[in-house]
Coordinates of C-alpha atoms in Angstrom, one line a residue:
X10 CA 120.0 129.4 -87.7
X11 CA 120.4 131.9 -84.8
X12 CA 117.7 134.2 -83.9
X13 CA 119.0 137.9 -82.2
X14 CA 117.3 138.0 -78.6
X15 CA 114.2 140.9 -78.9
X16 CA 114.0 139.7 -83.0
X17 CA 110.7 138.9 -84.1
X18 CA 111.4 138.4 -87.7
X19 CA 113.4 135.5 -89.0
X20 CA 115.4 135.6 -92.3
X21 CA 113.5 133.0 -94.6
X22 CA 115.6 133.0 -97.7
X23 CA 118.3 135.5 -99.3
X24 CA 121.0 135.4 -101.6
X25 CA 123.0 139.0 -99.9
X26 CA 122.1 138.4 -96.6
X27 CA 120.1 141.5 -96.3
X28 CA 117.0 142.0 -94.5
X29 CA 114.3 139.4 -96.3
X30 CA 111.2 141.6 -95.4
X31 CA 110.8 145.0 -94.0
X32 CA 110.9 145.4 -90.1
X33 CA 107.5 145.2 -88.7
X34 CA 105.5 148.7 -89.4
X35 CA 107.5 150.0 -92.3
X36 CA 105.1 149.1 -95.5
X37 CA 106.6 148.9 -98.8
X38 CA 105.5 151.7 -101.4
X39 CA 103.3 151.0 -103.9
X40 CA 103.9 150.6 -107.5
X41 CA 102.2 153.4 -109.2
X42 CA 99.4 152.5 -111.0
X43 CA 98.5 152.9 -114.6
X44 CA 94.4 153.4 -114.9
X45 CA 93.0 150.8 -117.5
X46 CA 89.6 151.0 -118.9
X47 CA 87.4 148.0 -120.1
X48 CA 86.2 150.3 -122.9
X49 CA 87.3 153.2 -124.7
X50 CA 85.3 156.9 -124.0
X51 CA 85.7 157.7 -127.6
X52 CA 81.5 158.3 -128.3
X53 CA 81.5 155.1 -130.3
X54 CA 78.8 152.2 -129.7
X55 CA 81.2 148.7 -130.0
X56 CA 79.3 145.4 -131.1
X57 CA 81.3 142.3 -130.5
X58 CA 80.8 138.6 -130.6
X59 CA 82.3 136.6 -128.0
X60 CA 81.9 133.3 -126.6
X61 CA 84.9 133.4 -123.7
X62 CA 83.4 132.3 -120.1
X63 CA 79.7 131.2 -121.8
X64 CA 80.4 127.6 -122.1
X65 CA 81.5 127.8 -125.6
X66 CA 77.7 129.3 -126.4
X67 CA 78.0 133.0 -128.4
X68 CA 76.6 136.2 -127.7
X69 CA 76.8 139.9 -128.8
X70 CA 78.3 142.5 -126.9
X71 CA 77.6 145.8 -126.8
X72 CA 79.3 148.0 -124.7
X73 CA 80.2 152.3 -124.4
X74 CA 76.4 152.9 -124.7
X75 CA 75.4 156.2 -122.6
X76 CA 72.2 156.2 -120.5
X77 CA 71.4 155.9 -117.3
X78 CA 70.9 151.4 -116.1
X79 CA 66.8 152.3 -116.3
X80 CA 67.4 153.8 -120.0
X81 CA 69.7 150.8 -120.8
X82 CA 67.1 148.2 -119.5
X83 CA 64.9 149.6 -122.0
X84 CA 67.1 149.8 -124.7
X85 CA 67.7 146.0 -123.9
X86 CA 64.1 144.8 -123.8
X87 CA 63.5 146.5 -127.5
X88 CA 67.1 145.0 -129.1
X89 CA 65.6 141.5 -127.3
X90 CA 62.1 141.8 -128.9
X91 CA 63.6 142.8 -132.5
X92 CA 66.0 139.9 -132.8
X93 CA 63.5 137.8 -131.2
X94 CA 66.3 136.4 -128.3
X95 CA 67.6 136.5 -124.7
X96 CA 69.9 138.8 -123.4
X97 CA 71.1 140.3 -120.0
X98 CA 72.7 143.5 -118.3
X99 CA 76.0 143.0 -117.5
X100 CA 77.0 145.9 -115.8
X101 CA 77.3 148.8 -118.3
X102 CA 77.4 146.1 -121.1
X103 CA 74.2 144.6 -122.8
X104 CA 74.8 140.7 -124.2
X105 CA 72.3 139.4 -126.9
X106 CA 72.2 135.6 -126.9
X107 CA 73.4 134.5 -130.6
X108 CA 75.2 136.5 -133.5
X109 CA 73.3 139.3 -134.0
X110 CA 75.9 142.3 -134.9
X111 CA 74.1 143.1 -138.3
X112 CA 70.9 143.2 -136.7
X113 CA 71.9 145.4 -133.7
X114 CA 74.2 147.5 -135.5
X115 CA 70.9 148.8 -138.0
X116 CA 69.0 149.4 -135.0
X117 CA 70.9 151.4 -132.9
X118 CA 71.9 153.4 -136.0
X119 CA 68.7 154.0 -136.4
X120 CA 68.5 155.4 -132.8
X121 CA 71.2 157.9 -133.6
X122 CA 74.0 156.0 -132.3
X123 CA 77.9 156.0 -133.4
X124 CA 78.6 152.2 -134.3
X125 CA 81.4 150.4 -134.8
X126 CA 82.3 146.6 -135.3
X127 CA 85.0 145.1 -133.0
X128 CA 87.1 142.4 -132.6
X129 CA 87.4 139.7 -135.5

C-alpha cells in the first residue's frame, strides 16, 4: 500500500475507498443521548426480589425511598431488626438478605409509605 509523503494516517480497511477515520483533530459528534433512570420518580416505594450478581443467594430490594443516606441507614437498621436478617446500602437501594416483600411491604406502610410490588 502507498503512503502519501506528510500522511500520518494510513487507510486500514474500506469498502469506498474514502477516508477510514477522521484526519487527526476533527472529533466525530456524539450520538445524542437519551437519559435512563434505574428507577422511576413516580412517589412509589418498589420491593423486589432478585437473586442476579448474589451467587444465586436472594434478597429484597427496595429502591425510590426518599431520605437523606443517614435517614436510610436508619430505616435499614429497623427493616433488619424486624425481619430478624442482614441487609446492606447499596447506593440509594436497601437489600434485605432472604424473601421478605410481605414483611417489608407492612412496615413501610405502616411508616406512611406508597408501596408497590415489582417484578415477578
Amino acid at each position: 500500500m502507498n503512503r502519501r509523503p506528510g500522511s500520518e494516517s494510513r487507510l486500514v480497511y474500506s469498502t469506498d475507498g474514502g477516508r477510514a477515520k477522521p484526519p487527526p483533530g476533527e472529533k466525530r459528534a456524539a450520538p445524542p443521548r437519551q437519559q435512563t433512570s434505574g428507577a422511576p420518580d413516580d412517589g412509589f416505594v418498589r420491593v423486589m426480589r432478585s437473586k442476579t450478581g448474589r451467587g444465586g443467594r436472594t434478597v429484597t430490594l427496595i429502591t425510590g425511598l426518599p431520605g437523606s443516606p443517614a435517614e436510610l441507614e436508619k430505616l435499614l437498621k429497623r427493616l433488619k431488626s424486624q425481619c430478624g436478617t442482614g441487609g446492606a446500602l447499596e447506593g440509594r437501594s436497601l437489600a434485605i438478605q432472604g424473601d421478605q416483600r410481605e414483611r417489608v411491604v407492612e412496615l413501610l406502610e405502616k411508616d406512611g409509605h406508597k408501596v408497590k410490588l415489582a417484578g415477578g
